[in-house]
């Protein structure tokens, strides 16, 4: 995997983690971005072996994803909810699945420079890293439908 591609993958993982952290702890967007950039991303600092930092990340992309999801959350949630099964509400989903769908939907709707296939593949792989059940397939189907809505034409 090329360095820029890997850096974006790490940024997506961090964005999902940050969105999850914000939801469960109530911490604000700028505070969580600062925490990740100050303490979680690789800075080339010798570590103590505990709490190893994430590999090199595209930090600007990470911050854009997190801020973008927060700023566009109403629109993003509406795009996702439109594609959930009848009667399902976003709050019935696991918080990690919500974070994955929100980040993926943001990227699909606001980052036209990133191919649909790349966005969907990346977030399905993230879902696979968190879940062994049906969640990756669910993420695939939901983001595919969101992509059809937001990238039509």
Backbone as numpy.savetxt, mean C-alpha at the origin, in Angstrom:
# Nx Ny Nz CAx CAy CAz Cx Cy Cz
15.96 -8.44 -9.52 15.10 -7.26 -9.52 16.00 -6.03 -9.52
15.72 -5.09 -10.39 16.55 -3.88 -10.47 16.38 -3.05 -9.20
17.39 -2.24 -8.93 17.36 -1.41 -7.72 16.15 -0.48 -7.66
15.85 0.29 -8.75 14.68 1.18 -8.67 13.38 0.40 -8.46
13.24 -0.75 -9.13 12.03 -1.54 -8.98 11.95 -2.07 -7.54
13.06 -2.57 -7.03 13.07 -3.07 -5.65 12.78 -1.94 -4.67
13.31 -0.76 -4.91 13.07 0.37 -4.02 11.59 0.74 -3.99
10.91 0.64 -5.12 9.47 0.90 -5.17 8.71 -0.20 -4.43
9.14 -1.44 -4.59 8.48 -2.55 -3.88 8.58 -2.36 -2.38
9.76 -1.97 -1.91 9.95 -1.72 -0.48 9.09 -0.54 -0.04
8.99 0.50 -0.88 8.16 1.66 -0.55 6.69 1.24 -0.42
6.23 0.35 -1.30 4.83 -0.11 -1.22 4.59 -0.89 0.07
5.52 -1.78 0.41 5.40 -2.53 1.66 5.36 -1.57 2.84
6.26 -0.61 2.87 6.30 0.35 3.97 5.02 1.17 4.03
4.48 1.54 2.87 3.24 2.32 2.84 2.10 1.52 3.45
2.01 0.24 3.10 0.96 -0.61 3.68 1.14 -0.70 5.19
2.38 -0.89 5.64 2.65 -0.96 7.08 2.29 0.36 7.76
2.64 1.46 7.14 2.36 2.78 7.72 0.86 3.02 7.80
0.13 2.69 6.73 -1.33 2.88 6.74 -1.98 2.02 7.82
-1.50 0.79 7.95 -2.00 -0.10 9.00 -1.72 0.52 10.38
-0.49 0.97 10.57 -0.10 1.56 11.86 -0.96 2.77 12.18
-1.22 3.61 11.18 -2.04 4.79 11.40 -3.45 4.39 11.83
-3.99 3.35 11.19 -5.35 2.94 11.51 -5.46 2.36 12.92
-4.51 1.52 13.30 -4.64 0.86 14.60 -4.18 1.73 15.77
-3.29 2.70 15.50 -2.77 3.50 16.61 -3.29 4.93 16.61
-3.83 5.38 15.48 -4.33 6.75 15.41 -3.24 7.79 15.18
-2.00 7.35 14.93 -0.91 8.29 14.68 -1.17 9.01 13.35
-0.73 10.27 13.28 -0.96 11.07 12.09 -0.02 10.76 10.95
-0.39 11.24 9.77 0.35 10.92 8.55 1.80 11.41 8.59
2.02 12.64 8.99 3.39 13.16 9.00 4.24 12.46 10.05
3.65 12.12 11.18 4.39 11.42 12.23 4.81 10.03 11.77
3.93 9.33 11.09 4.28 7.98 10.65 5.30 8.04 9.52
5.19 9.00 8.63 6.20 9.14 7.57 7.57 9.44 8.19
7.59 10.33 9.15 8.84 10.67 9.83 9.43 9.45 10.54
8.58 8.67 11.20 9.08 7.47 11.89 9.74 6.52 10.90
9.10 6.28 9.78 9.67 5.37 8.78 10.96 5.92 8.20
10.97 7.19 7.85 12.18 7.74 7.22 13.33 7.86 8.23
13.01 8.14 9.49 14.07 8.29 10.50 14.56 6.96 11.06
13.68 5.97 11.17 14.04 4.77 11.92 13.90 3.45 11.18
13.14 3.40 10.11 12.89 2.11 9.50 13.60 1.87 8.18
13.91 2.94 7.47 14.59 2.76 6.20 16.09 2.66 6.42
16.73 1.89 5.54 18.17 1.67 5.63 18.91 2.99 5.44
19.70 3.32 6.41 20.49 4.56 6.35 21.99 4.25 6.29
22.32 2.95 6.14 23.73 2.60 6.12 24.36 2.70 7.49
23.56 2.74 8.53 24.05 2.83 9.90 24.20 1.41 10.43
25.27 1.18 11.16 25.45 -0.15 11.75 24.34 -0.38 12.77
23.66 -1.49 12.61 22.57 -1.81 13.53 23.05 -2.74 14.64
22.17 -2.97 15.59 22.50 -3.87 16.68 21.97 -5.27 16.39
21.44 -5.47 15.17 20.91 -6.78 14.81 19.45 -6.93 15.15
18.92 -6.01 15.92 17.51 -6.08 16.27 16.76 -5.00 15.51
15.55 -5.31 15.09 14.75 -4.34 14.38 15.45 -3.88 13.11
15.97 -4.85 12.36 16.70 -4.52 11.14 15.90 -3.57 10.26
16.55 -2.57 9.71 15.84 -1.62 8.85 15.41 -2.28 7.55
14.43 -1.69 6.89 14.01 -2.16 5.58 15.14 -1.89 4.60
15.16 -2.65 3.52 16.13 -2.41 2.46 15.89 -1.01 1.89
16.79 -0.58 1.04 16.66 0.75 0.44 15.29 0.91 -0.19
14.65 2.01 0.14 13.30 2.28 -0.36 13.29 3.59 -1.13
12.35 3.69 -2.04 12.09 4.96 -2.71 11.26 5.77 -1.72
11.95 6.56 -0.90 11.28 7.25 0.20 10.29 8.30 -0.27
10.58 8.95 -1.37 9.64 9.95 -1.89 8.36 9.27 -2.36
8.50 8.12 -2.99 7.34 7.35 -3.45 6.53 6.87 -2.25
7.22 6.37 -1.22 6.56 5.95 0.02 5.73 7.09 0.60
6.34 8.26 0.74 5.64 9.40 1.34 4.46 9.82 0.47
4.63 9.78 -0.86 3.53 10.13 -1.75 2.36 9.16 -1.57
2.66 7.86 -1.48 1.59 6.87 -1.30 0.83 7.12 0.00
1.54 7.28 1.09 0.88 7.45 2.39 0.07 8.74 2.42
0.69 9.85 2.02 -0.04 11.13 2.00 -1.22 11.07 1.03
-0.99 10.47 -0.13 -2.03 10.39 -1.15 -3.24 9.60 -0.69
-3.00 8.47 -0.03 -4.12 7.67 0.48 -4.91 8.48 1.50
-4.21 9.15 2.40 -4.90 9.92 3.44 -5.69 11.07 2.81
-5.05 11.82 1.90 -5.71 12.97 1.28 -6.88 12.56 0.39
-6.81 11.39 -0.22 -7.85 10.95 -1.17 -8.67 9.79 -0.62
-8.66 9.60 0.70 -9.25 8.39 1.27 -10.73 8.23 0.94
-11.50 9.29 0.96 -12.93 9.18 0.66 -13.14 8.65 -0.76
-12.43 9.24 -1.71 -12.52 8.83 -3.11 -12.02 7.38 -3.30
-10.90 7.05 -2.66 -10.32 5.71 -2.78 -11.25 4.67 -2.15
-11.75 4.96 -0.96 -12.66 4.01 -0.31 -13.91 3.80 -1.16
-14.43 4.85 -1.77 -15.62 4.72 -2.62 -15.31 3.82 -3.82
-14.12 3.98 -4.40 -13.73 3.15 -5.55 -13.63 1.68 -5.16
-13.12 1.41 -3.97 -12.99 0.03 -3.49 -14.36 -0.54 -3.14
-15.15 0.22 -2.39 -16.47 -0.25 -1.95 -17.36 -0.59 -3.13
-17.27 0.20 -4.21 -18.06 -0.09 -5.42 -17.79 -1.49 -5.94
-16.61 -2.01 -5.66 -16.21 -3.30 -6.21 -16.23 -4.45 -5.19
-16.69 -4.18 -3.98 -16.87 -5.25 -2.99 -18.19 -5.97 -3.27
-18.29 -7.19 -2.81 -19.53 -7.95 -2.97 -20.68 -7.20 -2.30
-21.86 -7.38 -2.82 -23.05 -6.72 -2.28 -23.14 -6.96 -0.78
-23.38 -5.89 -0.05 -23.55 -6.01 1.40 -22.25 -5.93 2.18
-21.10 -5.98 1.50 -19.82 -5.89 2.21 -19.45 -4.44 2.43
-18.91 -4.19 3.59 -18.43 -2.86 3.93 -16.92 -2.92 4.13
-16.27 -1.82 3.87 -14.81 -1.77 4.00 -14.36 -2.14 5.40
-15.13 -1.74 6.41 -14.71 -2.02 7.78 -14.84 -3.49 8.17
-15.45 -4.32 7.31 -15.49 -5.76 7.57 -14.20 -6.44 7.16
-13.40 -5.76 6.35 -12.14 -6.34 5.88 -11.07 -6.23 6.96
-10.11 -7.13 6.90 -8.95 -7.07 7.77 -8.22 -5.74 7.54
-7.68 -5.14 8.59 -7.02 -3.84 8.48 -5.85 -3.87 7.49
-5.14 -4.98 7.42 -4.02 -5.08 6.47 -4.56 -5.12 5.04
-5.64 -5.86 4.81 -6.25 -5.91 3.48 -6.74 -4.51 3.09
-7.33 -3.81 4.03 -7.77 -2.43 3.76 -6.60 -1.56 3.33
-5.49 -1.66 4.05 -4.30 -0.86 3.73 -3.77 -1.21 2.34
-3.74 -2.50 2.01 -3.28 -2.94 0.69 -4.19 -2.39 -0.40
-5.50 -2.53 -0.21 -6.45 -2.06 -1.22 -6.39 -0.54 -1.37
-6.27 0.17 -0.27 -6.22 1.63 -0.35 -4.97 2.10 -1.08
-3.83 1.51 -0.75 -2.60 1.92 -1.41 -2.63 1.56 -2.89
-3.10 0.36 -3.21 -3.22 -0.05 -4.61 -4.19 0.81 -5.39
-5.34 1.11 -4.78 -6.34 1.94 -5.45 -5.81 3.36 -5.67
-5.07 3.88 -4.69 -4.47 5.21 -4.87 -3.53 5.19 -6.07
-2.67 4.19 -6.11 -1.69 4.12 -7.20 -2.39 3.99 -8.56
-3.43 3.18 -8.61 -4.17 3.01 -9.87 -4.84 4.31 -10.31
-5.38 5.06 -9.36 -6.13 6.26 -9.72 -5.28 7.52 -9.86
-4.09 7.54 -9.24 -3.30 8.77 -9.24 -1.91 8.64 -9.88
-1.52 7.42 -10.21 -0.19 7.22 -10.80 -0.33 6.50 -12.13
-0.85 7.24 -13.11 -1.05 6.67 -14.44 0.25 6.24 -15.12
1.39 6.71 -14.59 2.68 6.32 -15.15 3.07 4.90 -14.77
2.40 4.31 -13.79 2.71 2.94 -13.36 1.70 2.01 -14.02
2.18 1.03 -14.79 1.25 0.13 -15.48 0.33 -0.62 -14.51
-0.91 -0.82 -14.95 -1.91 -1.53 -14.14 -1.36 -2.87 -13.66
-0.74 -3.62 -14.58 -0.25 -4.97 -14.23 0.78 -4.90 -13.11
1.63 -3.88 -13.14 2.65 -3.74 -12.10 1.99 -3.47 -10.75
1.04 -2.55 -10.73 0.36 -2.22 -9.47 -0.31 -3.46 -8.91
-1.10 -4.13 -9.72 -1.84 -5.31 -9.22 -0.87 -6.39 -8.77
0.13 -6.70 -9.57 1.10 -7.75 -9.20 1.80 -7.42 -7.89
2.21 -6.17 -7.73 2.93 -5.78 -6.51 2.06 -5.95 -5.26
0.80 -5.51 -5.34 -0.05 -5.60 -4.15 -0.54 -7.02 -3.89
-0.68 -7.83 -4.94 -1.00 -9.24 -4.73 0.17 -9.93 -4.03
1.39 -9.62 -4.46 2.56 -10.19 -3.79 2.64 -9.76 -2.33
2.31 -8.49 -2.06 2.27 -8.04 -0.68 1.23 -8.83 0.12
0.06 -9.02 -0.48 -0.99 -9.79 0.21 -0.49 -11.20 0.51
0.23 -11.80 -0.43 0.77 -13.15 -0.22 1.78 -13.17 0.92
2.48 -12.06 1.12 3.46 -12.03 2.21 2.79 -11.93 3.58
1.55 -11.47 3.61 0.81 -11.34 4.88 -0.18 -12.47 5.10
-0.70 -13.07 4.03 -1.81 -14.02 4.14 -1.56 -15.28 3.32
-2.02 -16.42 3.84 -1.93 -17.69 3.12 -3.27 -18.13 2.57
-4.34 -17.44 2.93 -5.69 -17.83 2.53 -6.13 -17.18 1.23
-7.41 -16.82 1.17 -7.99 -16.28 -0.07 -7.69 -14.79 -0.29
-7.07 -14.12 0.66 -6.88 -12.68 0.56 -6.13 -12.23 -0.69
-5.02 -12.89 -1.10 -4.34 -12.43 -2.33 -5.26 -12.47 -3.56
-6.08 -13.49 -3.68 -7.03 -13.56 -4.79 -8.07 -12.46 -4.70
-8.50 -12.17 -3.49 -9.46 -11.10 -3.26 -8.85 -9.75 -3.67
-7.62 -9.50 -3.24 -6.92 -8.27 -3.59 -6.79 -8.17 -5.11
-6.41 -9.26 -5.76 -6.27 -9.29 -7.22 -7.58 -8.89 -7.89
-8.67 -9.53 -7.50 -9.96 -9.25 -8.11 -10.43 -7.83 -7.86
-10.29 -7.36 -6.63 -10.76 -6.02 -6.29 -9.95 -4.95 -7.02
-8.62 -5.08 -7.04 -7.80 -4.07 -7.71 -7.99 -4.12 -9.23
-8.22 -5.31 -9.77 -8.48 -5.42 -11.20 -9.74 -4.64 -11.57
-10.78 -4.77 -10.75 -12.03 -4.06 -11.00 -11.88 -2.56 -10.79
-11.13 -2.16 -9.77 -10.87 -0.74 -9.55 -10.11 -0.18 -10.76
-9.14 -0.94 -11.26 -8.37 -0.49 -12.42 -9.28 -0.28 -13.64
-10.23 -1.18 -13.83 -11.18 -1.04 -14.95 -11.98 0.26 -14.81
-12.31 0.61 -13.58 -13.09 1.83 -13.33 -12.24 3.09 -13.53
-11.04 3.12 -12.94 -10.27 4.36 -12.92 -9.35 4.55 -14.12
-9.07 3.47 -14.83 -8.19 3.59 -16.00 -8.94 3.31 -17.30
-10.24 3.40 -17.26 -11.04 3.15 -18.47 -10.72 4.20 -19.52
-10.70 3.73 -20.76 -10.52 4.68 -21.84 -9.18 4.70 -22.35
